[in-house]
Coordinates of N, CA and C in Angstrom, one line a residue:
M1 N -4.8 -62.1 67.7 CA -4.4 -63.4 67.3 C -4.8 -64.4 68.4
A2 N -5.3 -65.5 68.0 CA -5.7 -66.6 69.0 C -4.5 -67.1 69.8
R3 N -4.7 -67.2 71.1 CA -3.6 -67.7 71.9 C -4.0 -69.0 72.6
T4 N -5.3 -69.2 72.8 CA -5.8 -70.5 73.4 C -6.8 -71.1 72.5
A5 N -7.0 -72.4 72.6 CA -8.0 -73.1 71.9 C -8.5 -74.3 72.7
S6 N -9.6 -74.8 72.3 CA -10.1 -76.1 72.8 C -10.5 -77.0 71.6
A7 N -10.0 -78.3 71.7 CA -10.2 -79.1 70.6 C -10.5 -80.6 71.0
L8 N -11.1 -81.3 70.1 CA -11.2 -82.8 70.2 C -10.3 -83.4 69.2
H9 N -9.8 -84.6 69.5 CA -9.0 -85.2 68.4 C -9.1 -86.7 68.5
I10 N -8.8 -87.4 67.4 CA -8.7 -88.8 67.3 C -7.3 -89.1 66.8
L11 N -6.6 -89.9 67.6 CA -5.2 -90.3 67.2 C -5.2 -91.8 66.8
V12 N -4.7 -92.0 65.6 CA -4.6 -93.4 65.1 C -3.2 -93.6 64.5
K13 N -2.8 -94.9 64.3 CA -1.5 -95.2 63.9 C -1.2 -95.0 62.4
T14 N -2.3 -95.2 61.5 CA -2.0 -95.1 60.1 C -2.9 -94.0 59.4
E15 N -2.3 -93.5 58.3 CA -3.0 -92.5 57.5 C -4.3 -93.1 56.9
A16 N -4.2 -94.4 56.5 CA -5.4 -95.1 55.9 C -6.5 -95.1 56.9
Q17 N -6.2 -95.4 58.2 CA -7.3 -95.4 59.2 C -7.8 -94.0 59.4
A18 N -7.0 -93.0 59.4 CA -7.4 -91.6 59.6 C -8.3 -91.2 58.5
L19 N -8.0 -91.5 57.3 CA -8.8 -91.2 56.1 C -10.2 -91.9 56.2
D20 N -10.2 -93.1 56.7 CA -11.4 -93.8 56.8 C -12.3 -93.1 57.9
I21 N -11.7 -92.7 58.9 CA -12.5 -91.9 60.0 C -13.0 -90.6 59.4
M22 N -12.2 -89.9 58.6 CA -12.7 -88.7 57.9 C -13.9 -89.0 57.1
K23 N -13.9 -90.1 56.4 CA -15.1 -90.5 55.5 C -16.3 -90.8 56.4
Q24 N -16.1 -91.4 57.5 CA -17.2 -91.7 58.4 C -17.8 -90.4 59.0
L25 N -16.9 -89.4 59.3 CA -17.3 -88.1 59.8 C -18.1 -87.4 58.7
A26 N -17.6 -87.4 57.5 CA -18.3 -86.8 56.3 C -19.7 -87.3 56.1
A27 N -19.8 -88.6 56.5 CA -21.1 -89.3 56.3 C -22.1 -89.1 57.5
G28 N -21.6 -88.3 58.5 CA -22.4 -87.9 59.6 C -22.2 -88.6 60.9
A29 N -21.1 -89.4 61.0 CA -20.8 -90.1 62.3 C -20.4 -89.1 63.4
D30 N -20.6 -89.5 64.6 CA -20.4 -88.6 65.7 C -18.9 -88.6 66.1
F31 N -18.3 -87.5 66.1 CA -16.8 -87.3 66.4 C -16.5 -88.0 67.7
Q32 N -17.2 -87.7 68.8 CA -16.8 -88.2 70.1 C -17.0 -89.7 70.2
Q33 N -18.0 -90.3 69.5 CA -18.1 -91.7 69.5 C -17.0 -92.4 68.8
L34 N -16.6 -91.8 67.6 CA -15.4 -92.4 66.9 C -14.1 -92.3 67.7
A35 N -14.0 -91.2 68.5 CA -12.8 -91.0 69.3 C -12.8 -92.1 70.4
K36 N -13.9 -92.4 71.0 CA -14.0 -93.5 72.0 C -13.6 -94.8 71.4
K37 N -14.1 -95.0 70.2 CA -13.9 -96.3 69.5 C -12.5 -96.5 69.0
Y38 N -11.9 -95.5 68.3 CA -10.6 -95.7 67.6 C -9.4 -95.0 68.2
S39 N -9.5 -94.0 68.9 CA -8.3 -93.2 69.3 C -7.4 -94.0 70.2
T40 N -6.1 -93.8 70.0 CA -5.1 -94.4 70.9 C -4.6 -93.5 72.0
C41 N -5.2 -92.3 72.0 CA -4.8 -91.3 73.1 C -5.7 -91.5 74.3
P42 N -5.1 -91.3 75.5 CA -5.9 -91.4 76.7 C -7.2 -90.5 76.7
S43 N -7.1 -89.4 75.9 CA -8.3 -88.5 75.9 C -9.5 -89.2 75.3
K44 N -9.4 -90.4 74.7 CA -10.5 -91.1 74.1 C -11.6 -91.3 75.1
K45 N -11.3 -91.4 76.4 CA -12.3 -91.6 77.4 C -13.2 -90.5 77.5
R46 N -12.7 -89.3 77.1 CA -13.5 -88.1 77.1 C -14.0 -87.7 75.7
G47 N -14.1 -88.7 74.8 CA -14.5 -88.4 73.5 C -13.5 -87.6 72.7
G48 N -12.2 -87.7 73.1 CA -11.1 -87.0 72.4 C -10.9 -85.6 72.9
D49 N -11.6 -85.2 73.9 CA -11.6 -83.8 74.4 C -10.2 -83.5 75.1
L50 N -9.5 -82.6 74.5 CA -8.2 -82.2 75.0 C -8.3 -81.0 76.0
G51 N -9.5 -80.4 76.1 CA -9.7 -79.3 76.9 C -9.0 -78.0 76.3
E52 N -8.8 -77.0 77.1 CA -8.2 -75.8 76.6 C -6.7 -75.8 76.8
F53 N -6.0 -75.3 75.8 CA -4.6 -75.3 75.8 C -4.1 -74.1 75.1
Q54 N -2.8 -73.7 75.4 CA -2.2 -72.5 74.8 C -1.5 -72.8 73.5
K55 N -1.4 -71.8 72.6 CA -0.7 -71.9 71.4 C 0.8 -72.3 71.8
G56 N 1.3 -73.3 71.2 CA 2.7 -73.7 71.5 C 2.8 -74.9 72.5
D57 N 1.6 -75.3 73.1 CA 1.6 -76.4 74.0 C 1.7 -77.7 73.3
M58 N 1.2 -77.8 72.1 CA 1.2 -79.1 71.3 C 2.3 -79.1 70.3
V59 N 2.6 -80.3 69.8 CA 3.6 -80.5 68.8 C 3.3 -79.6 67.6
A60 N 4.3 -79.1 66.9 CA 4.1 -78.1 65.8 C 3.1 -78.4 64.8
P61 N 3.0 -79.6 64.1 CA 2.0 -79.8 63.1 C 0.6 -79.7 63.6
F62 N 0.4 -80.2 64.9 CA -0.9 -80.2 65.5 C -1.3 -78.8 65.8
D63 N -0.3 -78.0 66.4 CA -0.5 -76.6 66.8 C -0.9 -75.8 65.6
K64 N -0.2 -76.0 64.5 CA -0.5 -75.2 63.3 C -1.9 -75.5 62.8
A65 N -2.3 -76.8 62.8 CA -3.6 -77.1 62.3 C -4.7 -76.5 63.2
V66 N -4.5 -76.6 64.5 CA -5.5 -76.1 65.4 C -5.7 -74.6 65.3
F67 N -4.6 -73.9 65.1 CA -4.7 -72.4 65.0 C -4.9 -71.8 63.6
S68 N -5.2 -72.7 62.6 CA -5.4 -72.2 61.3 C -6.7 -72.8 60.6
C69 N -7.2 -73.9 61.1 CA -8.3 -74.6 60.5 C -9.7 -73.9 60.8
E70 N -10.7 -74.3 60.1 CA -12.1 -73.9 60.3 C -12.5 -74.4 61.7
L71 N -13.3 -73.7 62.4 CA -13.9 -74.1 63.6 C -15.0 -75.2 63.4
L72 N -15.1 -76.1 64.3 CA -16.2 -77.2 64.3 C -16.2 -78.1 63.0
Q73 N -15.1 -78.0 62.2 CA -15.0 -78.9 61.0 C -13.9 -79.9 61.2
P74 N -14.1 -81.2 61.1 CA -13.0 -82.1 61.3 C -11.9 -81.8 60.2
V75 N -10.7 -81.8 60.7 CA -9.5 -81.6 59.8 C -8.5 -82.7 60.0
G76 N -7.9 -83.1 58.9 CA -6.9 -84.2 59.0 C -6.8 -85.0 57.7
P77 N -6.0 -86.0 57.7 CA -5.1 -86.4 58.8 C -3.9 -85.4 59.0
V78 N -3.6 -85.1 60.3 CA -2.4 -84.3 60.6 C -1.4 -85.2 61.2
R79 N -0.2 -85.4 60.6 CA 0.8 -86.3 61.0 C 1.7 -85.6 62.0
T80 N 1.9 -86.4 63.1 CA 2.9 -86.0 64.1 C 3.7 -87.2 64.5
R81 N 4.7 -87.0 65.4 CA 5.5 -88.2 65.9 C 4.6 -89.2 66.6
F82 N 3.4 -88.8 67.0 CA 2.5 -89.7 67.7 C 1.6 -90.6 66.8
G83 N 1.5 -90.1 65.6 CA 0.6 -90.8 64.6 C -0.1 -89.8 63.8
Y84 N -1.4 -90.2 63.4 CA -2.2 -89.3 62.6 C -3.4 -88.9 63.4
H85 N -3.6 -87.6 63.4 CA -4.7 -86.9 64.1 C -5.8 -86.5 63.2
I86 N -7.1 -86.7 63.7 CA -8.2 -85.9 63.1 C -8.6 -84.9 64.2
I87 N -8.7 -83.7 63.9 CA -8.9 -82.6 64.9 C -10.2 -81.9 64.6
K88 N -10.9 -81.6 65.7 CA -12.1 -80.7 65.6 C -11.9 -79.6 66.6
V89 N -11.7 -78.4 66.2 CA -11.5 -77.3 67.1 C -12.8 -76.7 67.5
L90 N -13.1 -76.6 68.8 CA -14.3 -76.1 69.3 C -14.4 -74.6 69.4
Y91 N -13.2 -74.0 69.8 CA -13.1 -72.6 69.9 C -11.7 -72.1 70.0
R92 N -11.5 -70.9 69.6 CA -10.1 -70.2 69.8 C -10.4 -68.9 70.4
S93 N -9.5 -68.4 71.2 CA -9.6 -67.1 71.8 C -8.2 -66.4 71.9

């Protein structure tokens, strides 16, 4: 079972904005460019890169999405107390 993962994310305030970003990604937009443009998380400077983290490090809904979704496919919106996340998992180990 995967214990660590590396992911990119885009954090926004509204579900509507998250859905709009998902549409842009589906149309071929670059995840990291969208993160730099829209994300409210400090990770936006790195294109949304959260680096490697352990299972359980992130808030529960985010953690659940990261450790269950398809790799390299944007997933979301995932709602947490911080807002709405679009997540792209790079790898799990």
